[in-house]
C-alpha positions as a Markdown table, in Angstrom:
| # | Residue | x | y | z |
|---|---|---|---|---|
| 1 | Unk | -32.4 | -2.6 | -63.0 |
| 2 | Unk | -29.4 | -0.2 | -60.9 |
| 3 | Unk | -33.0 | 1.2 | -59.1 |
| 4 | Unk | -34.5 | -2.5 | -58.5 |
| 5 | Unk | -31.5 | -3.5 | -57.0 |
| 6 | Unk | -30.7 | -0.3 | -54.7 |
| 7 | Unk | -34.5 | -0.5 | -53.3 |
| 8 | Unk | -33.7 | -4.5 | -52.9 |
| 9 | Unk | -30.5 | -3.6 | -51.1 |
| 10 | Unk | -32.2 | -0.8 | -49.1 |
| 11 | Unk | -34.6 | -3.5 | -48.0 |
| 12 | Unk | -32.7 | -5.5 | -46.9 |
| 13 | Unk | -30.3 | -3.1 | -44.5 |
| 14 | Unk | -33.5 | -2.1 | -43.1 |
| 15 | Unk | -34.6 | -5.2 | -42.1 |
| 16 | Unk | -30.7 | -6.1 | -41.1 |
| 17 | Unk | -30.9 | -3.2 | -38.6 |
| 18 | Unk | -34.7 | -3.7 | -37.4 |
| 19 | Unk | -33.4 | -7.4 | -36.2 |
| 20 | Unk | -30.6 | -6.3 | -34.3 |
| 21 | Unk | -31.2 | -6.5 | -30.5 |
| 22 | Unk | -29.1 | -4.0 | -28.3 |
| 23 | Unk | -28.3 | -4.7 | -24.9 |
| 24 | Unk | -27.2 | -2.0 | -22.3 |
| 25 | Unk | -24.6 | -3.5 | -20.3 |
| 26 | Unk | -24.0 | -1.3 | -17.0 |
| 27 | Unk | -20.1 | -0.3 | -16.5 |
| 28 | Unk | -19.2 | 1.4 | -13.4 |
| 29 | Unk | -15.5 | 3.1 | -13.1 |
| 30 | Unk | -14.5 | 3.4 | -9.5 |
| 31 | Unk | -11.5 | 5.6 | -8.7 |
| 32 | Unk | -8.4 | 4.7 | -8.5 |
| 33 | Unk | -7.3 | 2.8 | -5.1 |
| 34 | Unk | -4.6 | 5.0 | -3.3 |
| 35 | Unk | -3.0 | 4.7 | 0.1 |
| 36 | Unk | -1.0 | 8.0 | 1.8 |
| 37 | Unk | 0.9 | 7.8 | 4.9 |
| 38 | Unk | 2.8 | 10.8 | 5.6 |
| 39 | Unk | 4.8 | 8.8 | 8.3 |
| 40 | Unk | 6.2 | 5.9 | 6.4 |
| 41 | Unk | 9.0 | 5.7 | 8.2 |
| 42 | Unk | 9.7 | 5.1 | 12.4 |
| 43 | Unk | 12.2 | 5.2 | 14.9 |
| 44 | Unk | 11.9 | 2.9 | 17.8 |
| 45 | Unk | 14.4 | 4.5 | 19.6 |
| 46 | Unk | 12.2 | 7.6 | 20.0 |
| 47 | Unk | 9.4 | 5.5 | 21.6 |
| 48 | Unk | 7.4 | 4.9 | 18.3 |
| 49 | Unk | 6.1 | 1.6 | 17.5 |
| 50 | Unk | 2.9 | 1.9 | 15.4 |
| 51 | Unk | 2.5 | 1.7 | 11.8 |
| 52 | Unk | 0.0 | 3.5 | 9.8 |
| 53 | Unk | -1.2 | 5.4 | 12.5 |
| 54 | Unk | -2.2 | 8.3 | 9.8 |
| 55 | Unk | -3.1 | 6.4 | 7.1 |
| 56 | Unk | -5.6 | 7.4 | 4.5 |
| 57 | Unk | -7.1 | 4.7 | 1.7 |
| 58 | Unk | -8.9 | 6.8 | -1.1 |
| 59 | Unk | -10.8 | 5.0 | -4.0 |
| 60 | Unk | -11.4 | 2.0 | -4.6 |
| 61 | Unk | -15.4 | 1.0 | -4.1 |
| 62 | Unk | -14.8 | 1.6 | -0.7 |
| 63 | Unk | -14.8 | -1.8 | 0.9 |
| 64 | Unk | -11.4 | -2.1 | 2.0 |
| 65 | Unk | -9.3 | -5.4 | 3.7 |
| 66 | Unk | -5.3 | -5.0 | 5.0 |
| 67 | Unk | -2.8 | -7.6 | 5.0 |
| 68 | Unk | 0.7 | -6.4 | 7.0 |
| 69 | Unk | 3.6 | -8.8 | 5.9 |
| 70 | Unk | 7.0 | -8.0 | 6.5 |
| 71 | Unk | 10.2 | -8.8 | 4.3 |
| 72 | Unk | 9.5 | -12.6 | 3.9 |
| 73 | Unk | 6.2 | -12.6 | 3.1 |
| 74 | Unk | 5.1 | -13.6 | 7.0 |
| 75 | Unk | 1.4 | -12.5 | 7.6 |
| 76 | Unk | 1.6 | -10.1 | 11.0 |
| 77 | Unk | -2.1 | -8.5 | 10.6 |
| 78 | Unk | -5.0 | -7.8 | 9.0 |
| 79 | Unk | -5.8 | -4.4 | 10.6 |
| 80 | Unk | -5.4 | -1.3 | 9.3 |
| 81 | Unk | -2.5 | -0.2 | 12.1 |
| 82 | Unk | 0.5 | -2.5 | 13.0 |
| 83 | Unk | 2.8 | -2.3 | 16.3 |
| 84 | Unk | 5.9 | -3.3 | 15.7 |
| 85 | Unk | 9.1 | -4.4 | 18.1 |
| 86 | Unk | 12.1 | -4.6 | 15.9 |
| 87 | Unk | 13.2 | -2.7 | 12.9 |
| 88 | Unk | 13.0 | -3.5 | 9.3 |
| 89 | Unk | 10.9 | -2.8 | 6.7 |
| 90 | Unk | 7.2 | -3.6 | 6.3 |
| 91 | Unk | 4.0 | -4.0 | 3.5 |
| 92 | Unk | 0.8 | -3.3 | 3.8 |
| 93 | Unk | -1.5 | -4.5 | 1.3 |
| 94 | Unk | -5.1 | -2.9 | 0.7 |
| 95 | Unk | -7.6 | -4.1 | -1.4 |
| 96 | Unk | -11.1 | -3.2 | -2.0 |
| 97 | Unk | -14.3 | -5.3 | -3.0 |
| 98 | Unk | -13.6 | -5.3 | -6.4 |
| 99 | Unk | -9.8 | -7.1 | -5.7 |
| 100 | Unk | -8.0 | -3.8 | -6.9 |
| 101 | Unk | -4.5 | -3.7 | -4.6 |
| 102 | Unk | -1.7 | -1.6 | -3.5 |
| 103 | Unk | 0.6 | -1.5 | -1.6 |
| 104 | Unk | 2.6 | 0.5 | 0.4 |
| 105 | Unk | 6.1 | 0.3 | 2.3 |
| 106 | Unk | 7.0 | 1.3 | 5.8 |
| 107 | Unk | 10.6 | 1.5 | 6.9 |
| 108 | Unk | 11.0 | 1.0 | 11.0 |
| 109 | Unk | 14.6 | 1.5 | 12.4 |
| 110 | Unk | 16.0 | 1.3 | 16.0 |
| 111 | Unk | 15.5 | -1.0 | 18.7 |
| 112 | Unk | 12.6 | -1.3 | 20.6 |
| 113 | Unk | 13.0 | -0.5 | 24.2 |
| 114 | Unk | 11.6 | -4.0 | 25.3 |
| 115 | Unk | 14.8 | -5.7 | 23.0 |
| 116 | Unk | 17.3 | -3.2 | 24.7 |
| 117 | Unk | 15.7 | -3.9 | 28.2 |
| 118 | Unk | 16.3 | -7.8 | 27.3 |
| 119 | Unk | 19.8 | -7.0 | 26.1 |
| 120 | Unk | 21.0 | -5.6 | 29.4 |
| 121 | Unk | 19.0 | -8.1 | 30.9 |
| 122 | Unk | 16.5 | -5.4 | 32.7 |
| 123 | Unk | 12.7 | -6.5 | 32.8 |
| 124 | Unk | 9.9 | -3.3 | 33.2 |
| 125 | Unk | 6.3 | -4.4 | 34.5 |
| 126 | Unk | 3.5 | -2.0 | 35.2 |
| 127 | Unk | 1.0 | -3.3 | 37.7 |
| 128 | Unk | -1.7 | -1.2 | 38.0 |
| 129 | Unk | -0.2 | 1.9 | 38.9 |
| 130 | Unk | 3.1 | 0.5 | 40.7 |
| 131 | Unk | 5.8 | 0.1 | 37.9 |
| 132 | Unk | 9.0 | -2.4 | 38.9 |
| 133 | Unk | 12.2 | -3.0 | 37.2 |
| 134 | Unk | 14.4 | -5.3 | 37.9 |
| 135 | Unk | 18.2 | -5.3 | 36.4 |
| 136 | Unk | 21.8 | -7.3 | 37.1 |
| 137 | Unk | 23.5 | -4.0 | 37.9 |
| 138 | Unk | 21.6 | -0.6 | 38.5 |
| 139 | Unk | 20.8 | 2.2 | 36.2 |
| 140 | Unk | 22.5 | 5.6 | 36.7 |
| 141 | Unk | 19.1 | 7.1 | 36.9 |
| 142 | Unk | 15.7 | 6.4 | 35.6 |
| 143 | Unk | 13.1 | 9.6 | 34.1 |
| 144 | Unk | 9.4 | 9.5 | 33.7 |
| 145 | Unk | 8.6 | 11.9 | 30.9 |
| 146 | Unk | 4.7 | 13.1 | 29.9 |
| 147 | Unk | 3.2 | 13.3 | 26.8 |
| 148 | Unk | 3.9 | 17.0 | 26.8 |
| 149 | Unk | 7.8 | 16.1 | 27.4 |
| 150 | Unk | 7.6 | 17.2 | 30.7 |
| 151 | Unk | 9.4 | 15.5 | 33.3 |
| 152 | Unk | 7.1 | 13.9 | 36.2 |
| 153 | Unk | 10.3 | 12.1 | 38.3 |
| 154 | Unk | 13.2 | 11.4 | 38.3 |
| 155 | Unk | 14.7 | 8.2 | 40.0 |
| 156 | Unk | 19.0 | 8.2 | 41.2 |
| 157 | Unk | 20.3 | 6.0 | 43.5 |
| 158 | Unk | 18.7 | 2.6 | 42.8 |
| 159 | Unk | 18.5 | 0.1 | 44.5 |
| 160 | Unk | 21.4 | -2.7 | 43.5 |
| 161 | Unk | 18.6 | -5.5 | 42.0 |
| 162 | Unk | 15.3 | -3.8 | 41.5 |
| 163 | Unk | 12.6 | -1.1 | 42.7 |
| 164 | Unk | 9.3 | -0.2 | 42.5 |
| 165 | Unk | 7.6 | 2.8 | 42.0 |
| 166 | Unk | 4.1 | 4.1 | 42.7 |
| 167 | Unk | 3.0 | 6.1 | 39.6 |
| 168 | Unk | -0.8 | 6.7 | 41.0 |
| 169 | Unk | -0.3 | 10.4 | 41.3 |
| 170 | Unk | 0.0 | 10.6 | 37.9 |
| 171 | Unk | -2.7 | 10.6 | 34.8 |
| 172 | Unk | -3.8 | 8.3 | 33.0 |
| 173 | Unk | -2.0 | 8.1 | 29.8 |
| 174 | Unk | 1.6 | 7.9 | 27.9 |
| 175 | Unk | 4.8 | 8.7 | 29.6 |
| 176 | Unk | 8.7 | 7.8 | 28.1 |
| 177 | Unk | 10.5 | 6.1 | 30.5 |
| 178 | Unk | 14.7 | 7.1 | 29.8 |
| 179 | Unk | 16.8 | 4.7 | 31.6 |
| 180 | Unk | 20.5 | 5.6 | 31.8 |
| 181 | Unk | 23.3 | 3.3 | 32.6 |
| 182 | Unk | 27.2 | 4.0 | 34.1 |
| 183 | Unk | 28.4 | 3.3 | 30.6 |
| 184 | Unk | 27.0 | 6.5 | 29.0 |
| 185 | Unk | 24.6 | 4.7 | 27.4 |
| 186 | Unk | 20.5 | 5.4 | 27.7 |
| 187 | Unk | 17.0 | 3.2 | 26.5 |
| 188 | Unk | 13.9 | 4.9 | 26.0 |
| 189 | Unk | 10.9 | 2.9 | 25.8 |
| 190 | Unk | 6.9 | 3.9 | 26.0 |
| 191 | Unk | 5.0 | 2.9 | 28.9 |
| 192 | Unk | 0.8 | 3.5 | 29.4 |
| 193 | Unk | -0.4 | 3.9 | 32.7 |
């Protein structure tokens, strides 16, 4: 009887596990989204004003969308760089196909030379290659400074309202423009030519 009943029970499981239907389900395990930015943190009192200029996004599936928003949630871009004019700090959000995020932080401190300008009431223009400035009271001096740091002119003796200066001798490119005033204070802002 113990025998009938172990065959019947053998049976049985056999038939149990011959009706069983197994179905592959594909699984795929991206790597982890990550986002380094060595420079997380700028001054715009040295001329910067771009955020995320060496950023690198690794992981992910490799289909990646940025959102910039800055303390109060305020959308300012969705490309992978932001310029910036005042200081504070700053998100970026990256996400991937697969609506993995992270985010990251940027700190920017300073003021921008274009909200120091305002404050003394200056205005810079560039023109093609003729760059004007216009002021309530002049400058000590103004310096044009290359990319390389080295100085191209340097302007003393302005003009009681405004000037303009023809910058066509020089490249094409970046140059810091230091404007010092009577009071000891100075604003440096970028300018492209």
């Amino acid at each position: 009887m113990k025998r009938l009943l172990l065959t019947v029970l053998t049976l049985v499981w056999i038939a149990v596990l011959q009706a069983q239907t197994v179905i592959n389900i594909p699984f795929q395990q991206y790597p982890r989204l990550k986002v380094v930015a060595p420079t997380v943190s700028i001054n715009l009192d040295n001329g910067a004003d771009l955020l995320g200029s060496d950023l690198v996004v690794e992981g992910g599936d490799g289909q990646y969308a940025y959102l910039w928003t800055d303390t109060n949630g305020n959308e300012l871009g969705q490309e992978r760089t932001l310029r910036v004019q005042r200081a504070g700090d700053y998100y970026l959000r990256v996400s991937d196909g697969q609506q993995c995020q992270v985010t990251a932080k940027f700190t920017v401190t300073g003021t921008s030379g274009i909200e120091a300008l305002a404050q003394r009431g200056l205005t810079v223009t560039m023109n093609g290659s003729l760059l004007t400035m216009t002021y309530p009271s002049a400058p000590l001096q103004v310096r044009i400074v290359n990319a390389a740091g080295q100085l191209e002119r340097k302007l003393t003796r302005l003009p009681a309202d405004s000037f303009t200066e023809d910058l066509s001798a020089l490249p094409t490119g970046f140059y810091m423009v230091c404007i010092a005033f009577p009071d000891g204070q100075a604003i440096v802002m970028k300018l492209e030519k």
